[in-house]
Coordinates of C-alpha atoms in Angstrom, one line a residue:
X1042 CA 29.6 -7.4 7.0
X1043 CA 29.9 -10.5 9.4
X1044 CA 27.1 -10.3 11.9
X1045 CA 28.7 -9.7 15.2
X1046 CA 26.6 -8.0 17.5
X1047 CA 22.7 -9.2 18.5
X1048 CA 20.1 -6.9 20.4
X1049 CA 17.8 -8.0 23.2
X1050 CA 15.5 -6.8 25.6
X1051 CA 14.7 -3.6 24.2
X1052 CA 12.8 -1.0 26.2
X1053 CA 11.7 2.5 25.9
X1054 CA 10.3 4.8 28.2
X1055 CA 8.6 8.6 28.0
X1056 CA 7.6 10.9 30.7
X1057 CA 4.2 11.0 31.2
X1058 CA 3.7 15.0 30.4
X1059 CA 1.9 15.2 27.3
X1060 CA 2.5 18.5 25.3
X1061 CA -0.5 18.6 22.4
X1062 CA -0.5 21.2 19.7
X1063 CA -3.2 22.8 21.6
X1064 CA -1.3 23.6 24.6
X1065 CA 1.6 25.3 22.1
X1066 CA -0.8 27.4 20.7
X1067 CA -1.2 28.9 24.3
X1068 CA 2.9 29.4 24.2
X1069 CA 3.7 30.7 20.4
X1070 CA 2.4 31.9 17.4
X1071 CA 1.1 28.4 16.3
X1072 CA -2.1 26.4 15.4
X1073 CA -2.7 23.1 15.2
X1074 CA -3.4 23.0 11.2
X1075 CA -0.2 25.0 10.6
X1076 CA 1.6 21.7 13.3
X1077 CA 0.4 19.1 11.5
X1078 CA 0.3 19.9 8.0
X1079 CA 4.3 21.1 8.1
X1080 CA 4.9 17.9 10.6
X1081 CA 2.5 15.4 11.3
X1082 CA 3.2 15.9 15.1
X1083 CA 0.3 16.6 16.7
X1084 CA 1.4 15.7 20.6
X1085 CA 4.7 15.1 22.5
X1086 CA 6.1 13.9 25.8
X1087 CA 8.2 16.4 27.9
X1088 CA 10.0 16.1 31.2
X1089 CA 7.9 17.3 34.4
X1090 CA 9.7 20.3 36.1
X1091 CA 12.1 18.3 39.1
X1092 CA 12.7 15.5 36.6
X1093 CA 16.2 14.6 35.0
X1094 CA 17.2 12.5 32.1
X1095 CA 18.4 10.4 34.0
X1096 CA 15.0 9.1 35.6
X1097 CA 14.4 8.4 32.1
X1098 CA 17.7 5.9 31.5
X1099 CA 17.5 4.4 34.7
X1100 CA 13.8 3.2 34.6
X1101 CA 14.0 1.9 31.2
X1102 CA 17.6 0.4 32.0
X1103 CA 15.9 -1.6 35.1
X1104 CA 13.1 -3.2 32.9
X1105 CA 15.3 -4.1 30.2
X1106 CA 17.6 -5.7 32.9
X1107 CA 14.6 -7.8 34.3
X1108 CA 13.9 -8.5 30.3
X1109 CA 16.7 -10.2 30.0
X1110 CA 17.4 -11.9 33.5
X1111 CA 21.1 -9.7 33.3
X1112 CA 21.9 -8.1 36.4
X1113 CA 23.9 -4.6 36.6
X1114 CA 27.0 -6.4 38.0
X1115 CA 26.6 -8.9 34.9
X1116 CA 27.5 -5.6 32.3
X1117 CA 30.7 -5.0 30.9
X1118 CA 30.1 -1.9 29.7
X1119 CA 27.0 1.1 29.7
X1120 CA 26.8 3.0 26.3
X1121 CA 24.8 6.4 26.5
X1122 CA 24.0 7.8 23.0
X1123 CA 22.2 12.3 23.6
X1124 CA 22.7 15.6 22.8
X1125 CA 21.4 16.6 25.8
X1126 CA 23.2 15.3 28.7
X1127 CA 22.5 16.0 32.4
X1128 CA 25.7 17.7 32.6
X1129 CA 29.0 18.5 31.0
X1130 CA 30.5 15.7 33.1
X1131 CA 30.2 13.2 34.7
X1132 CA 29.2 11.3 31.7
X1133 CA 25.6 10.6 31.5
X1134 CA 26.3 7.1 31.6
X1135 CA 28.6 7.0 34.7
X1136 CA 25.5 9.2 36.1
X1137 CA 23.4 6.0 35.0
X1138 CA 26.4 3.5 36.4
X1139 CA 25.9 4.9 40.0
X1140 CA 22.3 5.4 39.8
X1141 CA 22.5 1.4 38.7
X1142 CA 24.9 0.3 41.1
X1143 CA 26.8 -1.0 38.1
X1144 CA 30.1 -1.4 39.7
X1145 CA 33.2 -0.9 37.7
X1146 CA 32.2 -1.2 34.1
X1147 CA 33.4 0.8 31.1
X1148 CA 30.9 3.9 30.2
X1149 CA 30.7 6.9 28.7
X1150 CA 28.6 8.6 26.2
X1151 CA 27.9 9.2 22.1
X1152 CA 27.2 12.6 21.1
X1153 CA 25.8 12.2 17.1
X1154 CA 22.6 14.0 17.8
X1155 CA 19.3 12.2 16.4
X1156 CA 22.0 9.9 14.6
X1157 CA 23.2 9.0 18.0
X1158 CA 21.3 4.8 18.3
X1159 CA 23.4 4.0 14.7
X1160 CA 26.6 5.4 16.1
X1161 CA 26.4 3.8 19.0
X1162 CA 25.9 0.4 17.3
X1163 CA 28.7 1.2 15.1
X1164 CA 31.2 1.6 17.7
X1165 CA 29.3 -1.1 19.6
X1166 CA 29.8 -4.1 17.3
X1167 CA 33.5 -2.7 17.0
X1168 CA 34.3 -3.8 20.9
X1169 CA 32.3 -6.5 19.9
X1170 CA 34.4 -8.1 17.5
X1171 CA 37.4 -7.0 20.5
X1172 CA 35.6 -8.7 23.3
X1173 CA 33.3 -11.1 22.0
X1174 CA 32.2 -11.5 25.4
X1175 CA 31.1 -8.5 26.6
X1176 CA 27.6 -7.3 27.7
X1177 CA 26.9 -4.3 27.1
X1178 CA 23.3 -1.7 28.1
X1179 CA 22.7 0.6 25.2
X1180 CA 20.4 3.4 26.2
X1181 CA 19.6 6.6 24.3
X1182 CA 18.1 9.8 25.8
X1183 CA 17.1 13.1 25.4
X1184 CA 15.4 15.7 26.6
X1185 CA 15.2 18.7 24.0
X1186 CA 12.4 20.1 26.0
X1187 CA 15.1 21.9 28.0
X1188 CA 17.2 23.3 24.9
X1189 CA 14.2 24.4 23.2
X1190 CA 12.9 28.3 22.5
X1191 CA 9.2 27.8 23.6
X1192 CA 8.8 31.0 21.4
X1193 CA 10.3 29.9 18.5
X1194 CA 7.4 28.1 16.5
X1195 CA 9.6 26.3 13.4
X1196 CA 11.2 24.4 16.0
X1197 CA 9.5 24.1 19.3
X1198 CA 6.7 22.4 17.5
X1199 CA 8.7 19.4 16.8
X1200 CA 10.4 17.9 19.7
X1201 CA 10.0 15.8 22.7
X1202 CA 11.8 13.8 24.8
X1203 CA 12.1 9.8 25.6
X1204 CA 14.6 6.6 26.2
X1205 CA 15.0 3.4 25.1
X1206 CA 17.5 0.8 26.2
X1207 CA 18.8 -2.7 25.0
X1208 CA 21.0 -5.5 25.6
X1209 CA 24.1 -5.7 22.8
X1210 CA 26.2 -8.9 22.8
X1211 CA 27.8 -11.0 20.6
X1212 CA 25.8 -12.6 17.6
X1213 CA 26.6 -16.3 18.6
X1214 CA 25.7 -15.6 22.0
X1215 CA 23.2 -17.8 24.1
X1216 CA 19.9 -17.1 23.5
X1217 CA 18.8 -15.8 19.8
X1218 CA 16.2 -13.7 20.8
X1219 CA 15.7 -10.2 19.5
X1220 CA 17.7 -8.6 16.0
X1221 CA 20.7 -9.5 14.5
X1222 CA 23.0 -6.4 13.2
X1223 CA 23.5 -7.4 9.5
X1224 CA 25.2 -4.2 8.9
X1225 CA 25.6 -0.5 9.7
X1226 CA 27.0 2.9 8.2
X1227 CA 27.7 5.9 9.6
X1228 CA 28.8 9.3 7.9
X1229 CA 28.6 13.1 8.4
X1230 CA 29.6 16.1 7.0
X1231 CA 30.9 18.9 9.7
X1232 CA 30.8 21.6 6.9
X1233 CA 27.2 21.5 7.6
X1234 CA 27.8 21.9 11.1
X1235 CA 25.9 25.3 11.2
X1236 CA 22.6 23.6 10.1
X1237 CA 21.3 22.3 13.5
X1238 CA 23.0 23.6 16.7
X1239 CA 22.9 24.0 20.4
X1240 CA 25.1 26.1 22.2
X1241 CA 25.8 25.8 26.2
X1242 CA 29.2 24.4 25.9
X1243 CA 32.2 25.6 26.9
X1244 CA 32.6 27.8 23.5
X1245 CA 31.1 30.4 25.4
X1246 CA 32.2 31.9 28.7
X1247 CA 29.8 32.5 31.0
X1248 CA 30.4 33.6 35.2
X1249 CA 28.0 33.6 37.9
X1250 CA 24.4 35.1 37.3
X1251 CA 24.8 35.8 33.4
X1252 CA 21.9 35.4 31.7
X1253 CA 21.8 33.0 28.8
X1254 CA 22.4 34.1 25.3
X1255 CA 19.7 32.8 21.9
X1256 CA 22.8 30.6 20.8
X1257 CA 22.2 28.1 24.4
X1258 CA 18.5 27.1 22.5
X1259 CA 18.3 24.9 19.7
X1260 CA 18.6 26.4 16.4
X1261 CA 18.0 24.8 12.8
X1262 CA 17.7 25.9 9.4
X1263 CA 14.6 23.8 8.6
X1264 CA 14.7 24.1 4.7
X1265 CA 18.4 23.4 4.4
X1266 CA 18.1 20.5 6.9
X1267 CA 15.3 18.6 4.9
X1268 CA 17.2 18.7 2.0
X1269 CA 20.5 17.8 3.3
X1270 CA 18.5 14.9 5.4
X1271 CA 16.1 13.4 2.3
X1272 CA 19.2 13.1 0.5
X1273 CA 21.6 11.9 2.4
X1274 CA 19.4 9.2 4.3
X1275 CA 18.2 7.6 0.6
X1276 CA 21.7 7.9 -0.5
X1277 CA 23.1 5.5 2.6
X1278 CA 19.7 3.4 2.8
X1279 CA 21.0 2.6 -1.0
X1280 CA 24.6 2.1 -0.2
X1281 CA 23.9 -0.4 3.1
X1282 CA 21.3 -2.5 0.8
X1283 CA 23.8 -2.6 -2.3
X1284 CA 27.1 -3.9 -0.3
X1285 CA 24.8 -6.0 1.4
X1286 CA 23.6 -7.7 -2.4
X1287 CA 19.9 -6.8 -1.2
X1288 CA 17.5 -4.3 -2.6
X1289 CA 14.7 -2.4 -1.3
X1290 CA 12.4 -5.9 -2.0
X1291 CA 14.1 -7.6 1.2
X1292 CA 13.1 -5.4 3.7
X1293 CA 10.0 -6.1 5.3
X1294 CA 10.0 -2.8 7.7
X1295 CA 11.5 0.1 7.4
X1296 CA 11.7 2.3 10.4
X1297 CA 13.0 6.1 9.7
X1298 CA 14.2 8.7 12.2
X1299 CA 10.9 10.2 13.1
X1300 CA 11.9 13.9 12.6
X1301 CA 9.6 15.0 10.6
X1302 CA 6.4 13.5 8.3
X1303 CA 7.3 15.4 5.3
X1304 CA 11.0 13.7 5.7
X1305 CA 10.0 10.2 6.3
X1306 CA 7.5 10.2 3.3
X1307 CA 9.8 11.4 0.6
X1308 CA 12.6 9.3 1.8
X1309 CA 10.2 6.4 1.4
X1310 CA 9.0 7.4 -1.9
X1311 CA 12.6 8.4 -3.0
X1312 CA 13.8 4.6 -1.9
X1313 CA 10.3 3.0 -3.1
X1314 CA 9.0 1.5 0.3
X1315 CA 5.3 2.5 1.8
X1316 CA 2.4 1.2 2.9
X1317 CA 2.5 -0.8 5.9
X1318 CA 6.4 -1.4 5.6
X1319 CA 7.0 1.9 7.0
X1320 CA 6.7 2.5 10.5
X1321 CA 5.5 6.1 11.8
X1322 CA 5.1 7.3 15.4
X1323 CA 6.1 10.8 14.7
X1324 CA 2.6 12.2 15.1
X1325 CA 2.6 10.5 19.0
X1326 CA 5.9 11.3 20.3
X1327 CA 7.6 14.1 17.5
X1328 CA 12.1 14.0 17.3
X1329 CA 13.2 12.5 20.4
X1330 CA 17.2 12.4 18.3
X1331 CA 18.5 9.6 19.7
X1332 CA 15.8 7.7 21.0
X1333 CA 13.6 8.3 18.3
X1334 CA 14.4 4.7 16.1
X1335 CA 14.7 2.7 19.2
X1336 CA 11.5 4.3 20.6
X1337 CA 9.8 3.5 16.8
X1338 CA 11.3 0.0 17.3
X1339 CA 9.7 -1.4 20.5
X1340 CA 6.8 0.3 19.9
X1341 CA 6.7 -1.7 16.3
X1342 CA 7.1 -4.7 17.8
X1343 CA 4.8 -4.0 20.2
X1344 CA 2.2 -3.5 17.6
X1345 CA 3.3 -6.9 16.2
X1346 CA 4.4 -4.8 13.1
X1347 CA 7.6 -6.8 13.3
X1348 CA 7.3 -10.9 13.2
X1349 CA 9.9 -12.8 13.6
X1350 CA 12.1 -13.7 10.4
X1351 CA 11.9 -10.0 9.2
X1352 CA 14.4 -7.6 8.0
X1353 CA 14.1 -4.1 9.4
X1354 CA 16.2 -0.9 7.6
X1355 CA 16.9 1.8 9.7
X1356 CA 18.1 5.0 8.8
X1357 CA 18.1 8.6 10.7
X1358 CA 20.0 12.1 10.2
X1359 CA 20.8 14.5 12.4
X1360 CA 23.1 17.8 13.9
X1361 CA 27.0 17.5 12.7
X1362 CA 25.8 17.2 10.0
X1363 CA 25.4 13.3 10.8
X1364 CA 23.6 10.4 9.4
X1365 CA 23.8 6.6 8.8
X1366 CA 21.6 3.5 8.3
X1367 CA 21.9 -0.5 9.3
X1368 CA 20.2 -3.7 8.9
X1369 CA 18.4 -5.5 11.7
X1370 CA 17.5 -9.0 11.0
X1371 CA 14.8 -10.2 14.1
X1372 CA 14.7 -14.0 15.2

């Protein structure tokens, strides 16, 4: 694939409430041990009561605009990749648009779950090749804390929520800083659709003062899920590197969906990359879906995990079923 689309400026954000395993134990049948032996999570961010998502996009959306000396007026279009939008509609990114003072630019929101950063590069670099010179602000959000079943320990344990933004433009554009998209893949299987859901849509009816029903919380088959997910993200991590004429040697850092310890190690021993080529920030922040690789990315490069010149492999499964990988070449 012809490199078409570079990333800048990328920023992420969590709210500052810090969930530990300790303060679970005080809301479900949990312990610590049981946490971080199944997960390797052992704390999480979650939004403060009187908070919105939206806090979330737009302070990480104003830092990654002074990043990168673009103004809001300057974008061409605002890309919002969650699960968990603020509402049914508006969009969560013509909520960010107005919250911005964006003007009149082209948004609207992704909805592939913890996939939801690939897809959105995928149909990114698309209008890319279309409109070579737009500018576009990538953000991904969620906030599972609100879908979550605080009683239900196999999977209140593992999520939390975040943001993280970024600048997409064309490759050849001025500048050259950040990573180079050398390639992505997305896929899914909607047979599998029963795996991981959250209800709360309009498949429901609902009138004035009903309570809500189990189905509006997150629900996942956690054994079924790992298996579909190992599988499926060492199958594409292998089809992205072989049409690419690469194997797993090339990449210097490979950054998983952070979902789940268990997950990320035996997709890394499946594939043959550890060490200090894989990046891990589960056990800090647990899923955040969406923002959970862009999150693992700035944080990375924070660290200084990711010098300039390397390749980075990306890869992340999620509700759909959905799943995908890409290749992120950093200048």
């Amino acid at each position: 694939m012809d490199a078409t689309c570079r990333m800048s400026a990328l920023v992420a954000t969590s709210p500052p409430k810090i969930l530990t395993n300790e303060d679970l134990v005080r809301l479900t049948d949990t312990t610590d041990e049981w946490i971080v032996s199944r997960t390797g999570i052992r704390r999480r961010h979650v939004l403060e009561d009187g908070k919105l998502p939206s806090d979330l996009t737009l302070d990480c959306s104003l830092r990654t605009l002074e990043a990168s000396g673009v103004a809001a007026s300057d974008l061409t279009h605002i890309v919002v990749a969650t699960c968990t939008p603020e509402m049914l509609t508006p969009s969560s990114a013509c909520i960010l648009a107005g919250k911005m003072g964006a003007g009149n630019v082209a948004a609207f929101d992704i909805g592939a779950a913890c996939t939801g950063f690939l897809y959105a590069l995928y149909v990114c670099s698309g209008l890319l090749q279309r409109e070579p010179e737009a500018r576009m602000l990538l953000v991904c959000v969620e906030a599972i804390s609100r879908r979550v079943n605080w009683t239900d320990r196999s999977t209140c344990v593992l999520f939390g929520d975040g943001a993280a933004s970024c600048i997409l433009e064309g490759a050849s554009s001025p500048g050259g800083s950040g990573a180079v998209l050398e390639d992505v893949l997305c896929r899914s299987d909607g047979g599998q659709r029963h795996l991981i859901t959250i209800g709360g849509g309009t498949g429901r009816g609902y009138g004035p003062g009903d309570a809500v029903g189990e189905d509006f919380f997150l629900h996942m088959q956690g054994r079924e899920t790992y298996r579909h997910a190992v599988r499926q993200m060492v199958n594409v991590c292998e089809d992205i590197l072989a049409r690419n004429g690469l194997t797993v040697a090339d990449v210097d850092v490979f950054v998983p969906h952070q979902a789940n310890l268990r997950i990320i190690e035996a997709v890394g021993a499946r594939l043959g990359i550890g060490g200090e080529r894989v990046f891990v920030n589960v056990d800090r922040y647990g899923n955040t879906s969406a923002a959970s690789i862009p999150l693992a990315l700035h944080e990375a490069a924070e660290e200084g995990r990711i010098p300039s010149g390397s390749r980075v492999l990306v890869t992340a499964f999620g509700a759909g079923l959905t799943w995908g990988a890409a290749l992120l070449k950093y200048a």
